[in-house]
Amino acid sequence: MIIVAGALHVDPAERDAYLSGCRRVIELARSAPGCLDFVLAADPVDAGRINVYERWESDEHLEAFRGGGPDAGQAAAIRDAHVSRYRIDAVEPA
């Protein structure tokens, strides 16, 4: 299993518009083969932060969906990003 998690930072005044522009991507990801979960969400404390969480069955599924990544407009809006890929070999109930 692959988990992609971290944060994007955008202008606080632009965050809601950025997230609205991501709605279709979220819908497409959630219906993509191998996607177990996908969310981009406003951080409740930091007005410019967008939390990223994705869970995929494999690297192949992730790469097949991701393609080139965010479009040029979305990429231009990102001021900073700290997102990592984690490879998970076991899952246990919390």
mmCIF file of N, CA and C in Angstrom:
data_model
loop_
_atom_site.group_PDB
_atom_site.id
_atom_site.type_symbol
_atom_site.label_atom_id
_atom_site.label_comp_id
_atom_site.label_asym_id
_atom_site.label_seq_id
_atom_site.Cartn_x
_atom_site.Cartn_y
_atom_site.Cartn_z
ATOM 1 N N MET A 1 0.842 -1.171 0.000
ATOM 2 C CA MET A 1 0.000 0.000 0.000
ATOM 3 C C MET A 1 0.887 1.233 0.000
ATOM 4 N N ILE A 2 0.435 2.263 -0.696
ATOM 5 C CA ILE A 2 1.142 3.526 -0.778
ATOM 6 C C ILE A 2 0.272 4.605 -0.143
ATOM 7 N N ILE A 3 0.868 5.406 0.737
ATOM 8 C CA ILE A 3 0.192 6.572 1.299
ATOM 9 C C ILE A 3 0.979 7.802 0.881
ATOM 10 N N VAL A 4 0.268 8.787 0.375
ATOM 11 C CA VAL A 4 0.842 10.089 0.048
ATOM 12 C C VAL A 4 0.208 11.069 1.024
ATOM 13 N N ALA A 5 1.055 11.757 1.799
ATOM 14 C CA ALA A 5 0.517 12.665 2.811
ATOM 15 C C ALA A 5 1.422 13.868 2.980
ATOM 16 N N GLY A 6 0.805 14.975 3.352
ATOM 17 C CA GLY A 6 1.575 16.187 3.599
ATOM 18 C C GLY A 6 0.688 17.404 3.487
ATOM 19 N N ALA A 7 1.301 18.529 3.079
ATOM 20 C CA ALA A 7 0.567 19.786 3.012
ATOM 21 C C ALA A 7 1.040 20.642 1.848
ATOM 22 N N LEU A 8 0.084 21.335 1.270
ATOM 23 C CA LEU A 8 0.353 22.365 0.279
ATOM 24 C C LEU A 8 0.066 23.702 0.954
ATOM 25 N N HIS A 9 0.799 24.722 0.572
ATOM 26 C CA HIS A 9 0.557 26.059 1.122
ATOM 27 C C HIS A 9 0.257 27.000 -0.029
ATOM 28 N N VAL A 10 -0.888 27.678 0.085
ATOM 29 C CA VAL A 10 -1.335 28.636 -0.921
ATOM 30 C C VAL A 10 -1.670 29.945 -0.217
ATOM 31 N N ASP A 11 -1.918 30.995 -0.995
ATOM 32 C CA ASP A 11 -2.363 32.270 -0.417
ATOM 33 C C ASP A 11 -3.678 32.012 0.317
ATOM 34 N N PRO A 12 -3.793 32.406 1.588
ATOM 35 C CA PRO A 12 -5.033 32.151 2.332
ATOM 36 C C PRO A 12 -6.284 32.656 1.616
ATOM 37 N N ALA A 13 -6.179 33.772 0.903
ATOM 38 C CA ALA A 13 -7.332 34.326 0.195
ATOM 39 C C ALA A 13 -7.727 33.465 -1.002
ATOM 40 N N GLU A 14 -6.839 32.601 -1.470
ATOM 41 C CA GLU A 14 -7.087 31.772 -2.641
ATOM 42 C C GLU A 14 -7.395 30.318 -2.316
ATOM 43 N N ARG A 15 -7.308 29.949 -1.030
ATOM 44 C CA ARG A 15 -7.441 28.528 -0.678
ATOM 45 C C ARG A 15 -8.785 27.932 -1.087
ATOM 46 N N ASP A 16 -9.871 28.607 -0.811
ATOM 47 C CA ASP A 16 -11.186 28.047 -1.139
ATOM 48 C C ASP A 16 -11.338 27.853 -2.644
ATOM 49 N N ALA A 17 -10.871 28.814 -3.427
ATOM 50 C CA ALA A 17 -10.940 28.691 -4.889
ATOM 51 C C ALA A 17 -10.066 27.543 -5.365
ATOM 52 N N TYR A 18 -8.882 27.400 -4.766
ATOM 53 C CA TYR A 18 -7.986 26.294 -5.139
ATOM 54 C C TYR A 18 -8.684 24.961 -4.883
ATOM 55 N N LEU A 19 -9.264 24.820 -3.708
ATOM 56 C CA LEU A 19 -9.937 23.561 -3.367
ATOM 57 C C LEU A 19 -11.149 23.307 -4.255
ATOM 58 N N SER A 20 -11.896 24.342 -4.594
ATOM 59 C CA SER A 20 -13.028 24.172 -5.512
ATOM 60 C C SER A 20 -12.549 23.652 -6.857
ATOM 61 N N GLY A 21 -11.397 24.139 -7.299
ATOM 62 C CA GLY A 21 -10.823 23.681 -8.554
ATOM 63 C C GLY A 21 -10.332 22.248 -8.503
ATOM 64 N N CYS A 22 -10.149 21.713 -7.302
ATOM 65 C CA CYS A 22 -9.668 20.335 -7.136
ATOM 66 C C CYS A 22 -10.793 19.316 -7.015
ATOM 67 N N ARG A 23 -12.010 19.770 -6.918
ATOM 68 C CA ARG A 23 -13.128 18.848 -6.684
ATOM 69 C C ARG A 23 -13.183 17.727 -7.726
ATOM 70 N N ARG A 24 -13.051 18.080 -8.995
ATOM 71 C CA ARG A 24 -13.141 17.067 -10.060
ATOM 72 C C ARG A 24 -11.992 16.068 -9.956
ATOM 73 N N VAL A 25 -10.803 16.551 -9.610
ATOM 74 C CA VAL A 25 -9.646 15.664 -9.444
ATOM 75 C C VAL A 25 -9.913 14.661 -8.322
ATOM 76 N N ILE A 26 -10.490 15.130 -7.240
ATOM 77 C CA ILE A 26 -10.803 14.253 -6.104
ATOM 78 C C ILE A 26 -11.810 13.189 -6.540
ATOM 79 N N GLU A 27 -12.844 13.604 -7.258
ATOM 80 C CA GLU A 27 -13.852 12.645 -7.737
ATOM 81 C C GLU A 27 -13.229 11.613 -8.673
ATOM 82 N N LEU A 28 -12.377 12.073 -9.585
ATOM 83 C CA LEU A 28 -11.723 11.149 -10.510
ATOM 84 C C LEU A 28 -10.801 10.179 -9.774
ATOM 85 N N ALA A 29 -10.047 10.697 -8.812
ATOM 86 C CA ALA A 29 -9.131 9.834 -8.054
ATOM 87 C C ALA A 29 -9.900 8.756 -7.312
ATOM 88 N N ARG A 30 -10.962 9.142 -6.649
ATOM 89 C CA ARG A 30 -11.721 8.172 -5.861
ATOM 90 C C ARG A 30 -12.352 7.075 -6.703
ATOM 91 N N SER A 31 -12.555 7.343 -7.975
ATOM 92 C CA SER A 31 -13.114 6.313 -8.853
ATOM 93 C C SER A 31 -12.036 5.598 -9.664
ATOM 94 N N ALA A 32 -10.781 5.986 -9.501
ATOM 95 C CA ALA A 32 -9.681 5.377 -10.257
ATOM 96 C C ALA A 32 -9.344 3.993 -9.711
ATOM 97 N N PRO A 33 -8.932 3.090 -10.587
ATOM 98 C CA PRO A 33 -8.499 1.772 -10.121
ATOM 99 C C PRO A 33 -7.357 1.898 -9.114
ATOM 100 N N GLY A 34 -7.469 1.172 -8.025
ATOM 101 C CA GLY A 34 -6.419 1.139 -7.026
ATOM 102 C C GLY A 34 -6.458 2.242 -5.996
ATOM 103 N N CYS A 35 -7.378 3.209 -6.133
ATOM 104 C CA CYS A 35 -7.476 4.283 -5.144
ATOM 105 C C CYS A 35 -8.323 3.808 -3.966
ATOM 106 N N LEU A 36 -7.748 3.871 -2.777
ATOM 107 C CA LEU A 36 -8.453 3.474 -1.560
ATOM 108 C C LEU A 36 -9.002 4.686 -0.817
ATOM 109 N N ASP A 37 -8.366 5.850 -1.003
ATOM 110 C CA ASP A 37 -8.832 7.093 -0.381
ATOM 111 C C ASP A 37 -8.078 8.250 -1.016
ATOM 112 N N PHE A 38 -8.710 9.414 -1.091
ATOM 113 C CA PHE A 38 -8.082 10.591 -1.677
ATOM 114 C C PHE A 38 -8.804 11.816 -1.159
ATOM 115 N N VAL A 39 -8.069 12.729 -0.535
ATOM 116 C CA VAL A 39 -8.690 13.963 -0.056
ATOM 117 C C VAL A 39 -7.677 15.100 -0.058
ATOM 118 N N LEU A 40 -8.145 16.264 -0.440
ATOM 119 C CA LEU A 40 -7.442 17.524 -0.268
ATOM 120 C C LEU A 40 -8.398 18.359 0.567
ATOM 121 N N ALA A 41 -7.947 18.850 1.731
ATOM 122 C CA ALA A 41 -8.871 19.513 2.648
ATOM 123 C C ALA A 41 -8.239 20.726 3.306
ATOM 124 N N ALA A 42 -9.072 21.719 3.564
ATOM 125 C CA ALA A 42 -8.633 22.929 4.251
ATOM 126 C C ALA A 42 -8.209 22.592 5.675
ATOM 127 N N ASP A 43 -7.061 23.103 6.076
ATOM 128 C CA ASP A 43 -6.594 22.923 7.446
ATOM 129 C C ASP A 43 -7.416 23.842 8.361
ATOM 130 N N PRO A 44 -7.910 23.350 9.494
ATOM 131 C CA PRO A 44 -8.760 24.177 10.352
ATOM 132 C C PRO A 44 -8.003 25.256 11.144
ATOM 133 N N VAL A 45 -6.675 25.190 11.178
ATOM 134 C CA VAL A 45 -5.891 26.142 11.972
ATOM 135 C C VAL A 45 -5.120 27.129 11.105
ATOM 136 N N ASP A 46 -4.542 26.653 10.006
ATOM 137 C CA ASP A 46 -3.698 27.465 9.126
ATOM 138 C C ASP A 46 -4.485 27.809 7.858
ATOM 139 N N ALA A 47 -4.818 29.072 7.669
ATOM 140 C CA ALA A 47 -5.686 29.510 6.568
ATOM 141 C C ALA A 47 -5.086 29.307 5.180
ATOM 142 N N GLY A 48 -3.788 29.091 5.089
ATOM 143 C CA GLY A 48 -3.164 28.892 3.795
ATOM 144 C C GLY A 48 -2.763 27.457 3.520
ATOM 145 N N ARG A 49 -3.099 26.562 4.435
ATOM 146 C CA ARG A 49 -2.652 25.173 4.319
ATOM 147 C C ARG A 49 -3.766 24.270 3.802
ATOM 148 N N ILE A 50 -3.379 23.361 2.899
ATOM 149 C CA ILE A 50 -4.272 22.324 2.389
ATOM 150 C C ILE A 50 -3.642 20.985 2.744
ATOM 151 N N ASN A 51 -4.365 20.175 3.489
ATOM 152 C CA ASN A 51 -3.863 18.859 3.877
ATOM 153 C C ASN A 51 -4.120 17.858 2.756
ATOM 154 N N VAL A 52 -3.107 17.047 2.493
ATOM 155 C CA VAL A 52 -3.142 16.056 1.416
ATOM 156 C C VAL A 52 -3.116 14.662 2.042
ATOM 157 N N TYR A 53 -4.030 13.802 1.611
ATOM 158 C CA TYR A 53 -4.007 12.408 2.042
ATOM 159 C C TYR A 53 -4.507 11.546 0.891
ATOM 160 N N GLU A 54 -3.672 10.617 0.462
ATOM 161 C CA GLU A 54 -4.038 9.659 -0.587
ATOM 162 C C GLU A 54 -3.606 8.273 -0.122
ATOM 163 N N ARG A 55 -4.410 7.278 -0.465
ATOM 164 C CA ARG A 55 -4.047 5.886 -0.174
ATOM 165 C C ARG A 55 -4.310 5.072 -1.425
ATOM 166 N N TRP A 56 -3.268 4.356 -1.883
ATOM 167 C CA TRP A 56 -3.325 3.606 -3.138
ATOM 168 C C TRP A 56 -2.882 2.172 -2.916
ATOM 169 N N GLU A 57 -3.395 1.264 -3.735
ATOM 170 C CA GLU A 57 -3.003 -0.144 -3.652
ATOM 171 C C GLU A 57 -1.555 -0.358 -4.060
ATOM 172 N N SER A 58 -1.056 0.466 -5.002
ATOM 173 C CA SER A 58 0.308 0.254 -5.502
ATOM 174 C C SER A 58 0.853 1.524 -6.157
ATOM 175 N N ASP A 59 2.175 1.532 -6.359
ATOM 176 C CA ASP A 59 2.810 2.618 -7.110
ATOM 177 C C ASP A 59 2.225 2.713 -8.511
ATOM 178 N N GLU A 60 1.981 1.570 -9.129
ATOM 179 C CA GLU A 60 1.460 1.547 -10.488
ATOM 180 C C GLU A 60 0.104 2.248 -10.584
ATOM 181 N N HIS A 61 -0.769 1.989 -9.617
ATOM 182 C CA HIS A 61 -2.075 2.654 -9.611
ATOM 183 C C HIS A 61 -1.914 4.160 -9.414
ATOM 184 N N LEU A 62 -1.061 4.534 -8.481
ATOM 185 C CA LEU A 62 -0.817 5.954 -8.218
ATOM 186 C C LEU A 62 -0.287 6.644 -9.468
ATOM 187 N N GLU A 63 0.728 6.088 -10.083
ATOM 188 C CA GLU A 63 1.348 6.708 -11.256
ATOM 189 C C GLU A 63 0.394 6.748 -12.449
ATOM 190 N N ALA A 64 -0.425 5.713 -12.612
ATOM 191 C CA ALA A 64 -1.396 5.697 -13.710
ATOM 192 C C ALA A 64 -2.391 6.838 -13.559
ATOM 193 N N PHE A 65 -2.794 7.125 -12.329
ATOM 194 C CA PHE A 65 -3.731 8.223 -12.101
ATOM 195 C C PHE A 65 -3.038 9.578 -12.179
ATOM 196 N N ARG A 66 -1.920 9.694 -11.535
ATOM 197 C CA ARG A 66 -1.284 10.993 -11.357
ATOM 198 C C ARG A 66 -0.860 11.624 -12.671
ATOM 199 N N GLY A 67 -0.263 10.878 -13.561
ATOM 200 C CA GLY A 67 0.186 11.453 -14.823
ATOM 201 C C GLY A 67 1.132 12.607 -14.591
ATOM 202 N N GLY A 68 0.780 13.796 -15.074
ATOM 203 C CA GLY A 68 1.650 14.960 -14.965
ATOM 204 C C GLY A 68 1.474 15.778 -13.708
ATOM 205 N N GLY A 69 0.570 15.389 -12.823
ATOM 206 C CA GLY A 69 0.374 16.149 -11.591
ATOM 207 C C GLY A 69 -0.581 17.319 -11.800
ATOM 208 N N PRO A 70 -0.476 18.345 -10.934
ATOM 209 C CA PRO A 70 -1.422 19.466 -11.024
ATOM 210 C C PRO A 70 -1.260 20.241 -12.339
ATOM 211 N N ASP A 71 -2.362 20.861 -12.781
ATOM 212 C CA ASP A 71 -2.265 21.663 -13.998
ATOM 213 C C ASP A 71 -1.474 22.940 -13.710
ATOM 214 N N ALA A 72 -1.154 23.691 -14.740
ATOM 215 C CA ALA A 72 -0.282 24.865 -14.598
ATOM 216 C C ALA A 72 -0.855 25.900 -13.636
ATOM 217 N N GLY A 73 -2.166 26.119 -13.680
ATOM 218 C CA GLY A 73 -2.795 27.089 -12.783
ATOM 219 C C GLY A 73 -2.695 26.674 -11.328
ATOM 220 N N GLN A 74 -2.941 25.404 -11.070
ATOM 221 C CA GLN A 74 -2.827 24.912 -9.697
ATOM 222 C C GLN A 74 -1.382 24.968 -9.225
ATOM 223 N N ALA A 75 -0.457 24.554 -10.065
ATOM 224 C CA ALA A 75 0.957 24.566 -9.688
ATOM 225 C C ALA A 75 1.422 25.985 -9.376
ATOM 226 N N ALA A 76 0.959 26.958 -10.129
ATOM 227 C CA ALA A 76 1.362 28.352 -9.911
ATOM 228 C C ALA A 76 0.842 28.885 -8.575
ATOM 229 N N ALA A 77 -0.294 28.369 -8.100
ATOM 230 C CA ALA A 77 -0.880 28.842 -6.847
ATOM 231 C C ALA A 77 -0.175 28.285 -5.610
ATOM 232 N N ILE A 78 0.576 27.212 -5.774
ATOM 233 C CA ILE A 78 1.231 26.575 -4.630
ATOM 234 C C ILE A 78 2.494 27.356 -4.266
ATOM 235 N N ARG A 79 2.502 27.898 -3.046
ATOM 236 C CA ARG A 79 3.664 28.650 -2.555
ATOM 237 C C ARG A 79 4.739 27.721 -2.009
ATOM 238 N N ASP A 80 4.319 26.616 -1.416
ATOM 239 C CA ASP A 80 5.237 25.656 -0.809
ATOM 240 C C ASP A 80 4.502 24.331 -0.691
ATOM 241 N N ALA A 81 5.252 23.248 -0.691
ATOM 242 C CA ALA A 81 4.637 21.923 -0.563
ATOM 243 C C ALA A 81 5.591 20.998 0.175
ATOM 244 N N HIS A 82 5.031 20.225 1.075
ATOM 245 C CA HIS A 82 5.766 19.188 1.793
ATOM 246 C C HIS A 82 4.888 17.940 1.766
ATOM 247 N N VAL A 83 5.093 17.127 0.756
ATOM 248 C CA VAL A 83 4.283 15.930 0.562
ATOM 249 C C VAL A 83 5.239 14.760 0.348
ATOM 250 N N SER A 84 4.971 13.651 1.040
ATOM 251 C CA SER A 84 5.835 12.471 0.949
ATOM 252 C C SER A 84 5.028 11.237 0.595
ATOM 253 N N ARG A 85 5.732 10.258 0.034
ATOM 254 C CA ARG A 85 5.148 8.955 -0.305
ATOM 255 C C ARG A 85 5.656 7.946 0.708
ATOM 256 N N TYR A 86 4.745 7.188 1.285
ATOM 257 C CA TYR A 86 5.101 6.171 2.281
ATOM 258 C C TYR A 86 4.704 4.804 1.752
ATOM 259 N N ARG A 87 5.562 3.832 1.906
ATOM 260 C CA ARG A 87 5.293 2.449 1.506
ATOM 261 C C ARG A 87 4.926 1.672 2.776
ATOM 262 N N ILE A 88 3.759 1.107 2.787
ATOM 263 C CA ILE A 88 3.230 0.442 3.979
ATOM 264 C C ILE A 88 3.224 -1.065 3.735
ATOM 265 N N ASP A 89 3.789 -1.814 4.692
ATOM 266 C CA ASP A 89 3.828 -3.271 4.501
ATOM 267 C C ASP A 89 2.895 -4.013 5.461
ATOM 268 N N ALA A 90 2.251 -3.297 6.367
ATOM 269 C CA ALA A 90 1.285 -3.935 7.269
ATOM 270 C C ALA A 90 0.260 -2.898 7.703
ATOM 271 N N VAL A 91 -0.957 -3.371 7.960
ATOM 272 C CA VAL A 91 -2.023 -2.502 8.447
ATOM 273 C C VAL A 91 -2.687 -3.211 9.614
ATOM 274 N N GLU A 92 -2.871 -2.468 10.705
ATOM 275 C CA GLU A 92 -3.514 -3.013 11.903
ATOM 276 C C GLU A 92 -4.616 -2.072 12.343
ATOM 277 N N PRO A 93 -5.661 -2.582 12.985
ATOM 278 C CA PRO A 93 -6.682 -1.692 13.509
ATOM 279 C C PRO A 93 -6.115 -0.770 14.583
ATOM 280 N N ALA A 94 -6.637 0.436 14.639
ATOM 281 C CA ALA A 94 -6.161 1.396 15.645
ATOM 282 C C ALA A 94 -6.786 1.066 16.925
#
